[in-house]
Amino acid sequence: MIVTVIGVGLIGGSLALSLKQQGLASRVIGVDQSPAHLQQARALGLIDEAQPDLPAAVAGADLIVVAVPMDAMLTVLPRVLDLVTERQVVIDVGSTKAALLAAVAGHPRRGRFVAVHPMAGTEYSGPAAAAAELFAGRTLVICDAQGSDADALQRVETLFRQLPMRLVYLGGAEHDVHTAYVSHISHITSFALALTVLEKEREEQRIFDLASGGFASTVRLAKSSPAMWVPIFRQNRLNVLDVLDEHLHQLQRMRELLAQEDYAAFEELIRQANHIRRIIQ
Amino acid sequence: MIVTVIGVGLIGGSLALSLKQQGLASRVIGVDQSPAHLQQARALGLIDEAQPDLPAAVAGADLIVVAVPMDAMLTVLPRVLDLVTERQVVIDVGSTKAALLAAVAGHPRRGRFVAVHPMAGTEYSGPAAAAAELFAGRTLVICDAQGSDADALQRVETLFRQLPMRLVYLGGAEHDVHTAYVSHISHITSFALALTVLEKEREEQRIFDLASGGFASTVRLAKSSPAMWVPIFRQNRLNVLDVLDEHLHQLQRMRELLAQEDYAAFEELIRQANHIRRIIQ
């Protein structure tokens, strides 16, 4: 199978590597608006060929992966669908789905498109951040699967099961609600934590001296790229605002109990938070 | 050297293991108010002997490590100092220092005490969570070192350098300010994030399905024990409230920009948060 990856960054590059290492892709063609990234992806072995011409890159592929930031996705995906035939399959790997699915809802080639979201990533970006083992054992969400042709859906399912990934099916709007709760809010809290510490702790050496694994863990996502995350927050704005308001409420509750020295109720909140142990190992 | 560890949990147990594995402790005596924990610590090889009698446990030791929760520390540490001679050395491993140092400020044996805080831990607790490699390569903060006898301080410095740990010196009050910024706030944000997600996402299977490494990383500390953390928040209440107010301010700022769709300013905040990359690798 020949795979074209549009956007050879963390996710596109990692998928290219995974497919090659599992023997699922015989050849990977890379497309990227950054010539430097394309060159780097080639040097790192993520892709076998850099093809600056989008129609040519699409024409030669069995599977086309669109892995660009969410704002660019809204224009690149319809352009790719304009180019594909009934024998090709297109996937995105984006973090929000409702706007994207709406953008291609009436497209004559909608059936060739399967909307997927691999629940994996790191705080780094670009081709150098790509890793073959990023997806193994993780969840792949497939959205609005009923909008895809049966053969296209089945090819995508078979492919990702071999990485291996666990498949979960959600509606596009439902996906955006749940990912706001479970993924997007974590990035907001981590960015805000970094801003807080950088504001309060003006001596950077002290942060370095005192940072334990716990602090590093909570602030890790604050290294994430704005080029990737601003479009996600923009497209999932209402869901993110909703969960952010709940988060502000929970923090205010903890603050008030601490201010009033109501340690019994404060401890009860921590015990409730501990319930996350049941879910996250 | 014979070491007595009072409180054979995550930190006390890990220190016992480290000292034994580095050949720095020939024998470890354990004291704990939980007979089950003592038995478990013995079975796991954290301690060589369980000694329920505190005076007997202190009498036989060259070094006494007090590793109990911060509220118990305020009463246990003075009792231990009542028992020690001029040839023994006592350390705590507590996460707050100002109240503890005040509690022993006038004690006749204050000089035998060295206040240390190893900047390492995990979200787990109890003897089963102890690990020999917890401290290697991390920072040890030594507080109000001028209050310790020169020989006691030097023995502690030599010991921890061999684990090996990197030594940093702070005043006790200063320590509490900085750890509120760099450590304690991370736990508050993680507890609040867990509460938020558990409140918004009532389907626990969905959290499990969609949780990526990023979510797991930011919510990890929410598994931490209230028995350990409530006393820390109580003793460092004013510093924690101060940094929590700043954190609420930063979150509100992000919320308002997103509500107003001011994506340029929102992106600028993310770029500022990215500065944490310079400090945390």
XYZ file of N, CA, C and O in Angstrom, chain B residues 92-185:
376
model
N 14.134 15.352 59.291
C 12.767 15.125 58.824
C 12.872 15.027 57.289
O 13.955 15.240 56.736
N 11.792 14.701 56.639
C 11.779 14.724 55.173
C 10.503 15.429 54.702
O 9.961 15.134 53.644
N 10.036 16.383 55.510
C 8.722 16.984 55.306
C 8.667 17.989 54.165
O 9.667 18.595 53.798
N 7.448 18.211 53.682
C 7.212 19.096 52.542
C 6.984 20.546 52.939
O 6.899 21.413 52.064
N 6.789 20.829 54.236
C 6.712 22.222 54.699
C 7.694 22.354 55.852
O 7.996 21.377 56.543
N 8.182 23.581 56.057
C 9.275 23.721 57.030
C 9.066 24.792 58.092
O 9.564 24.643 59.216
N 8.367 25.868 57.788
C 8.329 26.999 58.715
C 7.750 26.587 60.075
O 8.355 26.843 61.124
N 6.593 25.916 60.070
C 5.950 25.536 61.335
C 6.805 24.524 62.093
O 6.920 24.578 63.323
N 7.407 23.608 61.362
C 8.234 22.577 61.998
C 9.470 23.189 62.645
O 9.817 22.860 63.791
N 10.113 24.089 61.936
C 11.309 24.730 62.489
C 10.936 25.583 63.701
O 11.691 25.638 64.678
N 9.767 26.213 63.661
C 9.305 27.001 64.815
C 9.048 26.082 66.007
O 9.351 26.439 67.161
N 8.525 24.868 65.723
C 8.175 23.938 66.809
C 9.400 23.443 67.575
O 9.278 23.001 68.722
N 10.563 23.472 66.946
C 11.779 22.980 67.624
C 12.819 24.073 67.827
O 13.955 23.790 68.246
N 12.414 25.337 67.570
C 13.384 26.448 67.590
C 14.116 26.553 68.931
O 15.324 26.787 68.977
N 13.393 26.370 70.036
C 14.034 26.555 71.337
C 14.505 25.255 71.978
O 14.930 25.244 73.144
N 14.434 24.171 71.206
C 14.740 22.870 71.806
C 16.239 22.758 72.104
O 17.072 23.124 71.273
N 16.600 22.223 73.302
C 18.021 22.102 73.649
C 18.825 21.253 72.652
O 20.035 21.435 72.550
N 18.158 20.361 71.956
C 18.864 19.512 70.982
C 18.626 19.970 69.535
O 18.886 19.213 68.614
N 18.171 21.205 69.335
C 17.910 21.712 67.976
C 19.111 21.493 67.047
O 18.964 21.185 65.862
N 20.296 21.604 67.588
C 21.515 21.480 66.777
C 21.691 20.102 66.157
O 22.352 19.948 65.121
N 21.065 19.086 66.776
C 21.213 17.721 66.232
C 20.271 17.472 65.064
O 20.332 16.426 64.428
N 19.388 18.443 64.825
C 18.359 18.298 63.779
C 18.774 19.027 62.504
O 19.206 20.171 62.547
N 18.636 18.341 61.378
C 18.852 18.944 60.065
C 17.549 18.782 59.270
O 17.072 17.664 59.074
N 16.970 19.932 58.868
C 15.682 19.918 58.149
C 15.949 19.734 56.664
O 16.582 20.582 56.037
N 15.483 18.611 56.107
C 15.710 18.367 54.680
C 14.404 18.034 53.970
O 13.470 17.521 54.569
N 14.359 18.341 52.697
C 13.192 18.025 51.860
C 13.682 17.473 50.525
O 14.147 18.221 49.672
N 13.589 16.160 50.362
C 13.955 15.589 49.055
C 12.854 15.879 48.037
O 11.694 15.555 48.273
N 13.209 16.534 46.916
C 12.196 16.917 45.921
C 11.934 15.725 45.000
O 12.321 15.703 43.820
N 11.259 14.740 45.564
C 10.949 13.521 44.825
C 9.758 12.871 45.502
O 9.555 13.033 46.707
N 8.999 12.141 44.745
C 7.844 11.449 45.303
C 7.059 10.844 44.166
O 7.431 10.961 43.001
N 5.976 10.167 44.506
C 5.060 9.680 43.482
C 3.661 9.896 44.042
O 3.504 10.343 45.189
N 2.645 9.556 43.263
C 1.272 9.715 43.714
C 0.829 8.555 44.600
O -0.301 8.547 45.075
N 1.693 7.593 44.842
C 1.330 6.440 45.655
C 1.870 6.610 47.069
O 2.715 7.454 47.319
N 1.366 5.810 48.006
C 1.832 5.955 49.377
C 1.880 4.593 50.048
O 1.385 3.605 49.510
N 2.494 4.549 51.230
C 2.623 3.298 51.971
C 3.907 2.568 51.611
O 4.585 2.924 50.636
N 4.253 1.530 52.384
C 5.514 0.802 52.178
C 5.626 0.205 50.774
O 6.711 0.177 50.193
N 4.499 -0.248 50.217
C 4.545 -0.898 48.904
C 4.968 0.068 47.802
O 5.412 -0.349 46.734
N 4.844 1.378 48.061
C 5.199 2.374 47.046
C 6.684 2.741 47.086
O 7.179 3.451 46.203
N 7.399 2.260 48.124
C 8.809 2.643 48.279
C 9.656 2.096 47.140
O 9.418 0.997 46.654
N 10.643 2.890 46.700
C 11.515 2.488 45.588
C 12.918 3.012 45.852
O 13.093 4.186 46.210
N 13.918 2.162 45.645
C 15.310 2.527 45.956
C 15.812 3.669 45.088
O 16.668 4.445 45.496
N 15.266 3.797 43.862
C 15.816 4.780 42.928
C 15.092 6.134 42.987
O 15.310 7.001 42.145
N 14.214 6.323 43.994
C 13.383 7.537 44.032
C 14.213 8.825 44.102
O 13.831 9.849 43.531
N 15.327 8.783 44.810
C 16.052 10.029 45.096
C 17.255 10.306 44.197
O 17.714 11.448 44.116
N 17.774 9.288 43.553
C 19.014 9.446 42.778
C 18.864 10.531 41.722
O 17.927 10.504 40.929
N 19.766 11.495 41.730
C 19.771 12.551 40.727
C 18.828 13.699 41.020
O 18.794 14.675 40.277
N 18.054 13.623 42.100
C 17.112 14.685 42.426
C 17.736 15.702 43.381
O 18.872 15.545 43.838
N 16.935 16.736 43.709
C 17.415 17.803 44.586
C 17.021 17.542 46.038
O 15.899 17.113 46.310
N 17.939 17.798 46.955
C 17.615 17.817 48.383
C 17.729 19.252 48.869
O 18.781 19.873 48.741
N 16.629 19.787 49.410
C 16.679 21.133 49.978
C 17.012 21.001 51.472
O 16.344 20.242 52.196
N 18.042 21.705 51.916
C 18.383 21.746 53.335
C 17.958 23.121 53.853
O 18.321 24.148 53.269
N 17.148 23.136 54.920
C 16.558 24.395 55.380
C 17.170 24.871 56.694
O 17.410 24.064 57.601
N 17.328 26.167 56.791
C 17.873 26.800 58.009
C 19.077 26.026 58.525
O 19.160 25.693 59.715
N 20.023 25.777 57.616
C 21.189 24.946 57.945
C 21.991 25.541 59.101
O 22.635 24.806 59.869
N 21.915 26.879 59.260
C 22.694 27.525 60.324
C 22.207 27.138 61.719
O 22.929 27.322 62.703
N 21.007 26.545 61.806
C 20.495 26.108 63.107
C 21.008 24.733 63.517
O 20.769 24.281 64.645
N 21.678 24.036 62.600
C 22.179 22.690 62.879
C 23.647 22.753 63.308
O 24.396 23.611 62.844
N 24.040 21.812 64.175
C 25.455 21.702 64.542
C 26.266 21.384 63.289
O 25.801 20.633 62.416
N 27.497 21.902 63.240
C 28.326 21.727 62.047
C 28.542 20.247 61.724
O 28.471 19.835 60.560
N 28.780 19.426 62.759
C 29.058 18.005 62.482
C 27.804 17.283 61.992
O 27.878 16.421 61.114
N 26.641 17.654 62.537
C 25.382 17.021 62.118
C 25.091 17.374 60.660
O 24.760 16.508 59.841
N 25.249 18.661 60.335
C 25.009 19.120 58.967
C 25.929 18.404 57.986
O 25.494 17.910 56.939
N 27.191 18.316 58.372
C 28.171 17.703 57.472
C 27.870 16.215 57.240
O 28.005 15.727 56.108
N 27.435 15.524 58.276
C 27.109 14.102 58.103
C 25.930 13.928 57.141
O 25.929 13.031 56.297
N 24.945 14.806 57.295
C 23.768 14.722 56.415
C 24.151 15.059 54.966
O 23.736 14.384 54.019
N 24.963 16.100 54.801
C 25.394 16.490 53.447
C 26.151 15.342 52.770
O 25.900 15.010 51.609
N 27.075 14.749 53.505
C 27.880 13.657 52.951
C 26.990 12.482 52.550
O 27.149 11.900 51.476
N 26.070 12.165 53.422
C 25.164 11.043 53.187
C 24.351 11.220 51.906
O 24.315 10.334 51.039
N 23.692 12.378 51.784
C 22.785 12.565 50.635
C 23.553 12.779 49.330
O 23.052 12.431 48.260
N 24.772 13.336 49.431
C 25.574 13.467 48.203
C 25.896 12.105 47.617
O 26.106 11.972 46.419
N 25.936 11.069 48.473
C 26.292 9.739 47.989
C 25.113 8.991 47.349
O 25.301 7.947 46.749
N 23.867 9.526 47.473
C 22.706 8.764 46.926
C 22.687 8.665 45.400
O 22.208 7.625 44.914
N 23.077 9.569 44.546
C 23.546 10.914 44.831
C 22.401 11.908 44.678
O 21.579 11.792 43.787
N 22.386 12.936 45.550
C 21.433 14.039 45.395
C 22.201 15.351 45.294
O 23.344 15.456 45.742
N 21.539 16.345 44.693
C 22.114 17.670 44.513
C 21.590 18.537 45.656
O 20.382 18.589 45.883
N 22.463 19.195 46.404
C 22.036 19.943 47.590
C 21.749 21.406 47.266
O 22.513 22.048 46.556
N 20.647 21.898 47.810
C 20.255 23.300 47.656
C 19.908 23.801 49.059
O 19.324 23.062 49.860
N 20.280 25.042 49.386
C 20.067 25.583 50.737
C 19.048 26.722 50.700
O 19.172 27.646 49.893
N 18.059 26.650 51.575
C 17.041 27.707 51.658
C 16.692 27.957 53.118
O 16.819 27.057 53.962
N 16.219 29.168 53.412
C 15.603 29.415 54.707
C 14.274 28.662 54.763
O 13.669 28.393 53.719
N 13.804 28.358 55.973
C 12.571 27.583 56.109
C 11.360 28.288 55.510
O 10.574 27.681 54.771
N 11.201 29.577 55.809
C 10.045 30.317 55.298
C 10.124 30.435 53.775
O 9.120 30.276 53.068
N 11.331 30.694 53.297
C 11.591 30.803 51.864
C 11.252 29.471 51.157
O 10.633 29.454 50.091
N 11.659 28.369 51.774
C 11.336 27.040 51.237
C 9.828 26.881 51.024
O 9.368 26.398 49.983
N 9.047 27.304 52.015
C 7.592 27.114 51.941
C 6.964 27.957 50.828
O 6.006 27.525 50.190
N 7.502 29.158 50.605
C 7.008 29.991 49.503
C 7.292 29.294 48.169
O 6.397 29.108 47.341
N 8.542 28.892 47.988
C 8.926 28.318 46.694
C 8.227 26.978 46.433
O 7.830 26.700 45.306
N 8.079 26.131 47.457
C 7.432 24.833 47.206
C 5.928 25.017 46.941
O 5.335 24.223 46.210
N 5.321 26.049 47.516
C 3.926 26.344 47.158
C 3.831 26.611 45.666
O 2.928 26.117 44.988
N 4.771 27.386 45.114
C 4.756 27.739 43.692
C 5.031 26.527 42.810
O 4.413 26.361 41.765
N 6.019 25.730 43.197
C 6.547 24.729 42.264
C 5.994 23.324 42.543
O 5.973 22.481 41.666
N 5.507 23.076 43.752
C 5.039 21.717 44.039
C 3.584 21.670 44.496
O 2.769 20.963 43.922
N 3.236 22.449 45.515
C 1.913 22.279 46.116
C 0.790 22.662 45.145
O -0.242 21.999 45.083
N 0.996 23.733 44.352
C -0.054 24.158 43.417
C -0.349 23.069 42.375
O -1.504 22.890 41.959
